[in-house]
Coordinates of C-alpha atoms in Angstrom, one line a residue:
L1 CA 14.7 -7.8 16.4
G2 CA 12.0 -7.3 13.8
R3 CA 12.9 -3.7 12.9
A4 CA 15.3 -2.6 10.3
S5 CA 18.2 -0.5 11.6
S6 CA 19.7 2.7 10.3
S7 CA 23.1 1.5 11.4
A8 CA 25.1 -1.7 11.0
V9 CA 23.9 -3.2 14.2
C10 CA 21.5 -6.0 15.3
A11 CA 19.8 -5.8 18.7
C12 CA 22.1 -8.4 20.4
R13 CA 25.6 -8.1 21.7
S14 CA 28.3 -10.4 20.2
A15 CA 31.5 -11.8 21.5
P16 CA 34.4 -11.3 19.0
A17 CA 34.1 -13.5 15.9
R18 CA 35.3 -12.9 12.4
A19 CA 32.5 -13.1 9.7
R20 CA 34.0 -14.6 6.6
G21 CA 34.3 -12.0 3.9
V22 CA 31.2 -9.8 4.8
G23 CA 31.3 -6.6 6.8
R24 CA 33.5 -5.9 9.8
E25 CA 34.6 -8.1 12.7
P26 CA 31.6 -8.7 15.0
R27 CA 32.5 -7.2 18.3
F28 CA 31.2 -6.7 21.8
T29 CA 29.8 -3.2 22.4
A30 CA 28.0 -1.5 25.3
N31 CA 25.2 0.7 24.2
R32 CA 23.2 3.5 25.9
A33 CA 19.8 3.7 24.2
M34 CA 18.5 7.3 23.8
D35 CA 15.7 8.5 21.7
D36 CA 15.5 11.8 19.8
S37 CA 14.1 13.7 22.8
G38 CA 17.2 12.7 24.8
A39 CA 15.3 10.4 27.2
R40 CA 17.3 7.3 28.3
H41 CA 15.9 3.8 28.0
A42 CA 17.1 0.4 29.1
P43 CA 19.8 -0.7 26.8
P44 CA 19.4 -3.9 24.8
P45 CA 20.7 -7.0 26.5
A46 CA 23.2 -7.5 23.6
V47 CA 24.3 -6.0 20.3
L48 CA 25.7 -8.0 17.4
R49 CA 28.1 -6.0 15.3
G50 CA 29.4 -7.3 12.0
H51 CA 27.7 -5.7 9.1
G52 CA 29.5 -3.1 7.0
A53 CA 26.3 -1.4 5.9
P54 CA 22.9 -0.6 7.5
V55 CA 20.9 -3.6 8.5
A56 CA 17.8 -3.9 6.3
S57 CA 16.1 -7.0 7.7
V58 CA 16.5 -9.6 10.5
C59 CA 14.8 -13.0 11.0
A60 CA 14.7 -15.4 13.9
L61 CA 14.7 -19.0 12.8
G62 CA 12.7 -21.8 14.4
G63 CA 12.4 -25.6 14.1
A64 CA 15.7 -27.4 14.0
S65 CA 17.5 -24.1 13.6
S66 CA 16.0 -22.5 16.7
G67 CA 18.5 -20.2 18.3
L68 CA 19.8 -18.8 15.1
L69 CA 19.2 -15.3 13.8
A70 CA 19.7 -14.2 10.2
S71 CA 20.4 -10.6 9.3
A72 CA 21.0 -8.9 6.0
D73 CA 22.3 -5.5 5.0
A74 CA 21.9 -2.8 2.3
Q75 CA 25.0 -3.9 0.5
G76 CA 24.0 -7.6 0.1
G77 CA 25.7 -9.1 3.2
L78 CA 24.0 -12.0 4.9
L79 CA 25.1 -13.1 8.4
L80 CA 23.8 -16.1 10.4
W81 CA 24.2 -15.7 14.2
S82 CA 24.1 -18.1 17.1
L83 CA 22.1 -16.5 19.9
G84 CA 23.5 -19.0 22.3
T85 CA 27.2 -18.0 21.8
R86 CA 26.4 -14.5 20.3
R87 CA 28.8 -15.3 17.5
A88 CA 28.5 -15.1 13.7
A89 CA 28.2 -18.7 12.6
C90 CA 28.7 -18.0 8.9
S91 CA 28.2 -15.4 6.2
A92 CA 27.4 -15.1 2.5
R93 CA 27.0 -12.6 -0.2
A94 CA 23.2 -12.6 -1.0
S95 CA 23.3 -10.0 -3.7
A96 CA 25.5 -7.5 -5.5
P97 CA 26.4 -4.4 -3.3
H98 CA 24.4 -2.1 -5.5
D99 CA 21.3 -4.2 -5.2
G100 CA 21.5 -4.9 -1.5
V101 CA 19.0 -7.1 0.5
L102 CA 15.5 -5.9 1.1
A103 CA 14.2 -8.8 3.2
V104 CA 15.3 -12.1 4.7
R105 CA 12.6 -14.7 5.7
A106 CA 12.7 -18.1 7.4
A107 CA 11.7 -21.1 5.2
S108 CA 11.7 -24.9 5.5
G109 CA 10.9 -28.1 3.6
F110 CA 13.9 -27.8 1.3
G111 CA 14.3 -31.6 1.1
E112 CA 16.4 -34.3 2.7
G113 CA 19.4 -33.0 4.6
C114 CA 18.4 -29.4 4.3
S115 CA 14.9 -29.0 5.6
E116 CA 15.5 -25.5 7.1
G117 CA 16.4 -22.5 5.0
L118 CA 16.1 -18.8 4.2
L119 CA 14.7 -16.7 1.5
T120 CA 16.4 -13.4 0.6
Q121 CA 14.9 -10.6 -1.6
S122 CA 17.1 -8.0 -3.3
R123 CA 16.1 -4.5 -4.3
A124 CA 16.5 -5.8 -7.9
G125 CA 13.6 -8.2 -7.3
V126 CA 15.7 -11.4 -7.2
V127 CA 14.5 -14.0 -4.6
R128 CA 17.1 -16.6 -3.5
A129 CA 16.4 -19.7 -1.4
W130 CA 19.3 -20.8 0.9
A131 CA 19.6 -24.2 2.5
L132 CA 20.9 -24.6 6.1
G133 CA 23.0 -27.6 7.1
G134 CA 22.4 -29.7 10.1
G135 CA 24.9 -27.7 12.1
G136 CA 23.4 -24.4 11.2
E137 CA 25.9 -23.6 8.5
L138 CA 24.6 -21.7 5.4
R139 CA 25.1 -23.5 2.1
T140 CA 26.3 -20.6 0.2
S141 CA 27.2 -22.4 -3.0
E142 CA 23.9 -24.4 -3.3
E143 CA 21.0 -22.0 -3.6
V144 CA 17.9 -24.1 -4.0
E145 CA 16.2 -21.6 -6.2
V146 CA 16.9 -18.2 -7.8
I147 CA 13.8 -16.4 -9.1
D148 CA 13.8 -13.0 -10.8
T149 CA 10.4 -11.5 -10.0
A150 CA 11.3 -8.2 -11.7
A151 CA 9.7 -6.5 -8.7
T152 CA 11.9 -3.5 -8.1
S153 CA 9.9 -1.8 -5.4
L154 CA 11.0 -1.3 -1.7
C155 CA 8.1 -3.5 -0.4
Q156 CA 9.4 -6.4 1.6
M157 CA 8.0 -9.8 0.5
A158 CA 5.7 -11.9 2.7
V159 CA 5.9 -15.7 2.9
A160 CA 3.5 -18.5 3.6
D161 CA 3.4 -22.3 3.5
R162 CA 6.8 -22.5 5.1
G163 CA 8.3 -20.3 2.4
R164 CA 7.0 -22.2 -0.6
T165 CA 4.7 -19.3 -1.5
F166 CA 5.7 -15.7 -1.4
A167 CA 4.1 -12.4 -2.3
V168 CA 5.8 -9.3 -3.7
A169 CA 4.7 -6.0 -5.0
A170 CA 4.0 -5.8 -8.7
A171 CA 5.5 -3.2 -11.0
D172 CA 2.0 -1.8 -11.6
N173 CA 0.1 0.3 -9.0
G174 CA -2.6 -1.4 -7.0
V175 CA -1.3 -5.0 -7.6
A176 CA 0.6 -7.7 -5.6
E177 CA 1.9 -10.9 -7.1
L178 CA 2.0 -14.5 -5.7
W179 CA 4.8 -16.8 -6.6
D180 CA 5.4 -20.5 -6.2
L181 CA 9.0 -21.1 -5.1
R182 CA 9.1 -24.7 -6.3
A183 CA 7.6 -23.9 -9.7
G184 CA 9.6 -20.7 -10.0
R185 CA 6.7 -18.8 -11.5
R186 CA 4.0 -16.4 -10.7
V187 CA 0.7 -18.2 -9.9
A188 CA -1.7 -15.3 -9.2
T189 CA -2.1 -11.6 -8.9
A190 CA -4.0 -9.7 -6.2
G191 CA -5.8 -6.5 -7.1
A192 CA -6.3 -4.6 -10.4
V193 CA -3.9 -2.4 -12.2
E194 CA -4.9 1.3 -11.7
R195 CA -3.8 4.1 -13.9
A196 CA -4.5 7.8 -13.6
G197 CA -7.6 8.8 -15.6
D198 CA -9.2 5.3 -15.4
A199 CA -13.0 5.3 -14.7
A200 CA -12.3 3.0 -11.8
T201 CA -10.1 5.6 -10.1
A202 CA -12.4 8.6 -10.8
G203 CA -13.5 10.4 -7.6
R204 CA -11.3 8.5 -5.1
R205 CA -7.8 8.6 -3.9
M206 CA -5.6 6.2 -5.8
F207 CA -4.0 3.2 -4.0
G208 CA -0.6 3.7 -5.6
A209 CA 2.2 1.2 -5.3
C210 CA 2.0 -1.7 -2.9
T211 CA 4.2 -0.9 0.1
A212 CA 3.5 -3.6 2.7
L213 CA 2.4 -7.3 2.6
C214 CA 1.5 -10.0 5.0
F215 CA -0.4 -13.4 5.1
A216 CA -3.1 -14.1 7.6
G217 CA -3.9 -17.6 8.8
E218 CA -3.8 -21.0 7.2
G219 CA -6.2 -21.7 4.3
G220 CA -8.3 -24.8 3.9
G221 CA -7.2 -27.5 1.5
G222 CA -9.0 -29.3 -1.2
G223 CA -11.3 -28.0 -4.0
G224 CA -8.7 -28.5 -6.7
R225 CA -6.8 -25.4 -5.5
S226 CA -3.1 -25.1 -5.9
S227 CA -0.8 -25.5 -2.9
S228 CA 0.0 -21.8 -3.3
Q229 CA -3.6 -20.8 -2.7
R230 CA -4.0 -23.2 0.2
A231 CA -1.0 -21.6 1.9
A232 CA -2.9 -18.9 3.7
A233 CA -6.5 -17.7 4.1
M234 CA -5.9 -14.0 3.4
L235 CA -3.3 -11.8 1.8
V236 CA -3.3 -8.2 3.2
A237 CA -1.7 -5.5 1.2
G238 CA -0.9 -1.9 2.2
F239 CA -0.5 0.8 -0.3
E240 CA 1.3 4.1 -1.0
G241 CA -1.9 6.1 -0.6
G242 CA -2.5 4.8 3.0
A243 CA -5.2 2.2 2.1
M244 CA -5.2 -1.5 2.9
R245 CA -6.9 -4.4 1.0
A246 CA -7.6 -8.0 1.9
F247 CA -7.6 -10.8 -0.7
D248 CA -9.1 -14.2 -0.2
M249 CA -6.4 -16.9 -0.9
R250 CA -9.0 -19.7 -0.7
R251 CA -10.5 -18.8 -4.0
P252 CA -9.1 -20.5 -7.1
D253 CA -8.9 -17.3 -9.1
V254 CA -5.7 -16.5 -11.0
A255 CA -6.5 -12.8 -10.5
L256 CA -7.7 -12.5 -6.9
P257 CA -10.3 -9.8 -6.2
A258 CA -10.7 -8.0 -2.9
V259 CA -13.3 -9.6 -0.7
Y260 CA -16.4 -7.6 0.0
D261 CA -19.5 -7.6 2.2
A262 CA -21.5 -4.8 3.7
A263 CA -18.2 -3.4 5.0
A264 CA -15.7 -3.2 2.2
S265 CA -12.5 -5.1 2.6
E266 CA -10.5 -2.0 1.9
C267 CA -9.7 0.4 4.6
E268 CA -7.9 3.8 4.6
A269 CA -6.3 3.9 7.9
F270 CA -3.4 6.2 7.1
T271 CA -2.7 9.4 5.3
Q272 CA 0.7 8.3 4.1
P273 CA 2.1 4.9 2.9
V274 CA 1.6 1.8 4.9
L275 CA 5.0 0.6 5.9
S276 CA 4.4 -2.6 8.0
L277 CA 1.8 -5.2 8.6
A278 CA 1.5 -8.2 10.9
A279 CA -1.4 -10.6 11.5
E280 CA -2.4 -13.2 14.1
A281 CA -5.5 -15.3 14.6
D282 CA -8.2 -13.8 16.8
T283 CA -9.2 -16.9 18.8
R284 CA -11.9 -15.1 20.7
R285 CA -13.8 -13.3 18.0
G286 CA -12.7 -15.3 14.9
G287 CA -10.9 -13.9 11.9
W288 CA -7.6 -12.2 12.5
R289 CA -6.1 -9.2 14.4
L290 CA -3.9 -7.0 12.2
A291 CA -1.3 -4.5 13.3
A292 CA -0.3 -1.8 10.9
G293 CA 2.2 1.1 10.8
G294 CA 2.3 4.1 8.5
A295 CA 4.8 6.6 7.3
D296 CA 2.8 9.3 9.2
T297 CA 4.3 7.7 12.4
S298 CA 0.9 6.3 13.5
G299 CA -0.1 2.7 14.1
A300 CA -3.5 1.0 14.0
L301 CA -5.0 -2.3 15.2
L302 CA -7.5 -3.7 12.8
A303 CA -10.0 -6.5 12.7
L304 CA -10.0 -8.8 9.7
G305 CA -13.1 -10.9 9.2
G306 CA -12.6 -14.2 7.4
G307 CA -16.0 -14.5 5.7
S308 CA -16.7 -17.4 3.4
S309 CA -14.4 -18.8 0.7
D310 CA -17.5 -19.5 -1.4
T311 CA -19.2 -16.0 -1.2
G312 CA -16.0 -14.0 -0.8
G313 CA -17.3 -12.2 2.2
G314 CA -15.0 -10.4 4.6
S315 CA -14.3 -7.2 6.3
L316 CA -11.4 -5.0 7.3
G317 CA -11.9 -2.2 9.9
V318 CA -9.9 -0.2 12.3
Q319 CA -10.4 -1.1 16.0
Q320 CA -7.8 1.2 17.7
R321 CA -5.3 3.7 16.8

């Protein structure tokens, strides 16, 4: 469910239901899964059909909205599915067709009567917050927030603190931005702008544009830090040049540096752009486990050490390819 699709299909099968105004009629379809080599695999248990354009992002919802799946497509269509009935519960236009939707993410804490919600990110850099009603309906006419980040890259946003904080790629190479949804403004940057010919880039491969983002863990509170910087302990960014960097969210800096110790917190695991990142806590060793995938069709499992929020220590290294 977490992978974008090159066709207008989500990996579930739907009984007939008309999605209001977006895409085609969702319909029941039997599929035979086959890879490029011609080998057959077990088909998915169900397929949800209803989008009129390639599916760009999907997101399973939890909490009071457990059992719902949100999907968005390359022409701005947003569908909300009931996995119990395998029907489209409602639909909305999340962006103009020429902008499309790059990412859809679960969020919550939108206030009384609409605690659950969604965030959508368009290719034009506009992030919208959508409230969900008690019955799972999407409040299409009452966007809680609309924020223009001006981030026009193809990097999907990452969210933390129940969606109140999100990170997007900056327009400049080597940099990601952190935004506060409630305040509607950028609160910090991660990394330093790199330009060809700078002394800082001499003798090494450039990072290039930010191409993948994820948050790792929950950060500690207190210390006068903003709620955005307490949202997660680390922000991990992957770049066009194949490198990854970890940034300590527990530090009160407006411009977050990469964390360093004897092993640098930056790691070149790929020869081509990093396309996907996911992190989970490592309860046995401490820190986090990080899974990453690159455009060179390889994947890597990495260990991300947390270090100290006071010293800025930390490490990022490949465990397994």
